[in-house]
CSV table of C-alpha atoms in Angstrom, one decimal:
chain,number,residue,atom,x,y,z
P,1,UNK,CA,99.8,104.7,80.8
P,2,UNK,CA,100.8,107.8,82.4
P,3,UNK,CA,98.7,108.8,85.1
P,4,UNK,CA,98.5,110.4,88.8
P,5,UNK,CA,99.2,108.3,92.0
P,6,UNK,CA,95.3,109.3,92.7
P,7,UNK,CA,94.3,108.1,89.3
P,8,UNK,CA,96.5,104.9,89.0
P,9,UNK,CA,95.1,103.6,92.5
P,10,UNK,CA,91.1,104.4,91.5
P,11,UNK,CA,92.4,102.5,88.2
P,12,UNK,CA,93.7,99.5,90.5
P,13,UNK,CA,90.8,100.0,92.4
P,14,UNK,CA,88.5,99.6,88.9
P,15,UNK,CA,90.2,96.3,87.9
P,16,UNK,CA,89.9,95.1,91.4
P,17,UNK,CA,86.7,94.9,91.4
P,18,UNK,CA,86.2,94.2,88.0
P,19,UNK,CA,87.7,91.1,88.3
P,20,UNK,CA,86.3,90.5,91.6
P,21,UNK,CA,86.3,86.4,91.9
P,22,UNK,CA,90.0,87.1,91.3
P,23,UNK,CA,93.0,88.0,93.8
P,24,UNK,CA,94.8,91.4,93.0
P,25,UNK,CA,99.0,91.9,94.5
P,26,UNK,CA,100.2,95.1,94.3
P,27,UNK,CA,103.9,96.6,93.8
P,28,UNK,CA,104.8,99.9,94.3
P,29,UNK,CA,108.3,100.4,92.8
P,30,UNK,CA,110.6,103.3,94.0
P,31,UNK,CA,113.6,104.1,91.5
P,32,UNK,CA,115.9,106.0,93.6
P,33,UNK,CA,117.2,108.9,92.2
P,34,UNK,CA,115.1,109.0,89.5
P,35,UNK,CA,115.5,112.4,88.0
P,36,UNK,CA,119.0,113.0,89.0
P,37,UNK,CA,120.7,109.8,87.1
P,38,UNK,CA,118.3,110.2,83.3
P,39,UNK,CA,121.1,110.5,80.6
P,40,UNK,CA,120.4,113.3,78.5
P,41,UNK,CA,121.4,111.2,75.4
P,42,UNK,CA,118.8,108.5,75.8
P,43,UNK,CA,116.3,111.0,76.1
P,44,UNK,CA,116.9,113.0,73.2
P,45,UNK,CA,117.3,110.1,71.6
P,46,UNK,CA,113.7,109.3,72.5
P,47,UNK,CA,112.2,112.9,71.6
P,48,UNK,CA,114.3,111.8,67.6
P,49,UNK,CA,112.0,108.7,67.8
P,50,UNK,CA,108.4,110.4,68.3
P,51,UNK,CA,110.1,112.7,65.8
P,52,UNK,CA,109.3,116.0,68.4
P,53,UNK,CA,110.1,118.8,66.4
P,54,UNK,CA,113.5,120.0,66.1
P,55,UNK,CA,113.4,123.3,67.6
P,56,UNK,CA,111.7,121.7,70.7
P,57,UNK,CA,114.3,118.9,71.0
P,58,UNK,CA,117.0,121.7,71.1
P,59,UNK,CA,115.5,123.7,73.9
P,60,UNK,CA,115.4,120.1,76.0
P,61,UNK,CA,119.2,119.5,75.1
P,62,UNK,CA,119.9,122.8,75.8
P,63,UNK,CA,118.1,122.6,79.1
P,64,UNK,CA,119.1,119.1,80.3
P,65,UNK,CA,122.3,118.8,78.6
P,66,UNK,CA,125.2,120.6,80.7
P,67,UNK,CA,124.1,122.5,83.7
P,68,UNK,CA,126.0,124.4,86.2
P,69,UNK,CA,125.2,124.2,90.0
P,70,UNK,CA,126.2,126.8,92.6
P,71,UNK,CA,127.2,125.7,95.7
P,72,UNK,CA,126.7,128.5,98.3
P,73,UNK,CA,128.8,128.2,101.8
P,74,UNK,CA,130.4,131.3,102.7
P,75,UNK,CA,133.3,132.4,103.0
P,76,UNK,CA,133.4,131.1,99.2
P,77,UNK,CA,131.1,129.1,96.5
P,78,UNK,CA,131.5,126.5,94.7
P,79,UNK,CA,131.0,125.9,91.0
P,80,UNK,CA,130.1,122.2,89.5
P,81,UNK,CA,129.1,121.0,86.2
P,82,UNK,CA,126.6,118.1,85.8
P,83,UNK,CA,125.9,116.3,82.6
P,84,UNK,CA,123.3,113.8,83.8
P,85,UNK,CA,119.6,114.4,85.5
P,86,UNK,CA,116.9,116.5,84.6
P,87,UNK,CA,117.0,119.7,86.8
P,88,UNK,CA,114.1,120.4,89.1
P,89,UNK,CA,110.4,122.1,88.1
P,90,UNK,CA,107.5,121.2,86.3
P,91,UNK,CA,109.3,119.5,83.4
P,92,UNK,CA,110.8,116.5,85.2
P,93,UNK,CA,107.7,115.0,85.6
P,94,UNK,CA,106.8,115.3,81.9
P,95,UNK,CA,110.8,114.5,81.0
P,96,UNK,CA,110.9,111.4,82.8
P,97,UNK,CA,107.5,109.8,81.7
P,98,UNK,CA,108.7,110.1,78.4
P,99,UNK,CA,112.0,108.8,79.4
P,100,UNK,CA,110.7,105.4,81.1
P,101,UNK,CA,107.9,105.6,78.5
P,102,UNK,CA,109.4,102.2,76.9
P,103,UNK,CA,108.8,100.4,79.9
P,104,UNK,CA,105.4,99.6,78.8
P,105,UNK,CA,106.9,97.1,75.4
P,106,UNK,CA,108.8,95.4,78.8
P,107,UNK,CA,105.4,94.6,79.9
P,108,UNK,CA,104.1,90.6,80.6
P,109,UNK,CA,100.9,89.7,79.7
P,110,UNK,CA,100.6,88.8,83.0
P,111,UNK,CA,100.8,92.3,84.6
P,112,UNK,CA,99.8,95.4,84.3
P,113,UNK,CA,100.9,98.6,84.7
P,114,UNK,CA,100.4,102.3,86.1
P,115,UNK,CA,103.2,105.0,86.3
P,116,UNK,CA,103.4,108.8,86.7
P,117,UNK,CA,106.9,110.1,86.1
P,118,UNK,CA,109.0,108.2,88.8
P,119,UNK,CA,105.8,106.6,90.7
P,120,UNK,CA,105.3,102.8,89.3
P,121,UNK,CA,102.7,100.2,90.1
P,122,UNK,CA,102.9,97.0,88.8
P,123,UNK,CA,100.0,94.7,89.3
P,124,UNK,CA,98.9,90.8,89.0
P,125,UNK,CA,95.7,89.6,89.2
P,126,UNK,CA,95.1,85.9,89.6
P,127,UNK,CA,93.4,83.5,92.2
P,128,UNK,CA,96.7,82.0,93.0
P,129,UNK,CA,99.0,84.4,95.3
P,130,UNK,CA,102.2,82.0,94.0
P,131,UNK,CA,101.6,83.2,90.2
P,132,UNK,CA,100.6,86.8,91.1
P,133,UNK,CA,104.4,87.0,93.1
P,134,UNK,CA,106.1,85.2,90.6
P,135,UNK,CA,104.6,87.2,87.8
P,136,UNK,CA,105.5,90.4,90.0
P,137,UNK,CA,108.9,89.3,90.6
P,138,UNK,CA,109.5,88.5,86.8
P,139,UNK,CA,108.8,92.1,85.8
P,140,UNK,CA,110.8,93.3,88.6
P,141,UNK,CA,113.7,91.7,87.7
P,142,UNK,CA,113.4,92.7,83.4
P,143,UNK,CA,112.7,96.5,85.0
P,144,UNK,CA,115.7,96.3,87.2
P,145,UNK,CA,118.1,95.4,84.0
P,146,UNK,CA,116.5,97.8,81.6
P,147,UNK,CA,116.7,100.2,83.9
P,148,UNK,CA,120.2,100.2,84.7
């Protein structure tokens, strides 16, 4: 589920106490560089899946697909070409929830979890701290290879 930081920790909160006789661990996960390493293919390819319309999936490519960055550093600038990463503004966020959005069918039984674009909590709740880390650590590890 895609939520704020605020709401996914009063949602850890909830459970917490919810299942109070029971012992919560916590894992916050940090992809680094997140928005700048999302390949525009796989992404489109994901808007074609939950069959976005067309005209909307052609402004996104158009957007994400091949941008041009300006170095500025006088005496001269610099132009690049990037074919990877969303750009920066209030579409990332949305971008790259739908992006890790398949993260959820990755999911154990065992844990839960709470993201917001590129901020990911993974929880375990169990009386035993040895099958809360190991459950943790399992999920890590099938995140890690799916993500790349």
């Amino acid at each position: 589920m895609n939520k704020s930081c605020n709401d996914s920790l009063a949602l850890f909160v909830s459970e917490t106490e919810i299942q109070f006789c029971k012992k919560s661990h916590l894992a916050f996960l940090d992809i680094k560089g997140a928005y700048d390493n999302v390949d525009p293919s796989t992404l489109i390819n994901e808007f074609i899946e939950i069959n976005l319309p067309k005209n909307l999936i052609l402004f996104i490519y158009n957007l994400i697909s091949v941008r041009h960055i300006k170095f500025i550093n006088y005496p001269s600038n610099i132009v690049r070409s990037t074919f990877k990463g969303l750009p920066k503004g209030i579409l990332s966020s949305i971008l790259f929830s739908i992006y890790i959005n398949k993260l959820d069918d990755l999911i154990s039984p065992k844990v839960q979890i709470l993201k917001f674009a590129d901020d990911i909590a993974l929880f375990a709740t169990n009386p035993q701290l040895k099958l809360n880390l190991k459950s943790l650590e399992q999920q890590i590890k099938i995140f890690i290879c799916s993500l790349g």
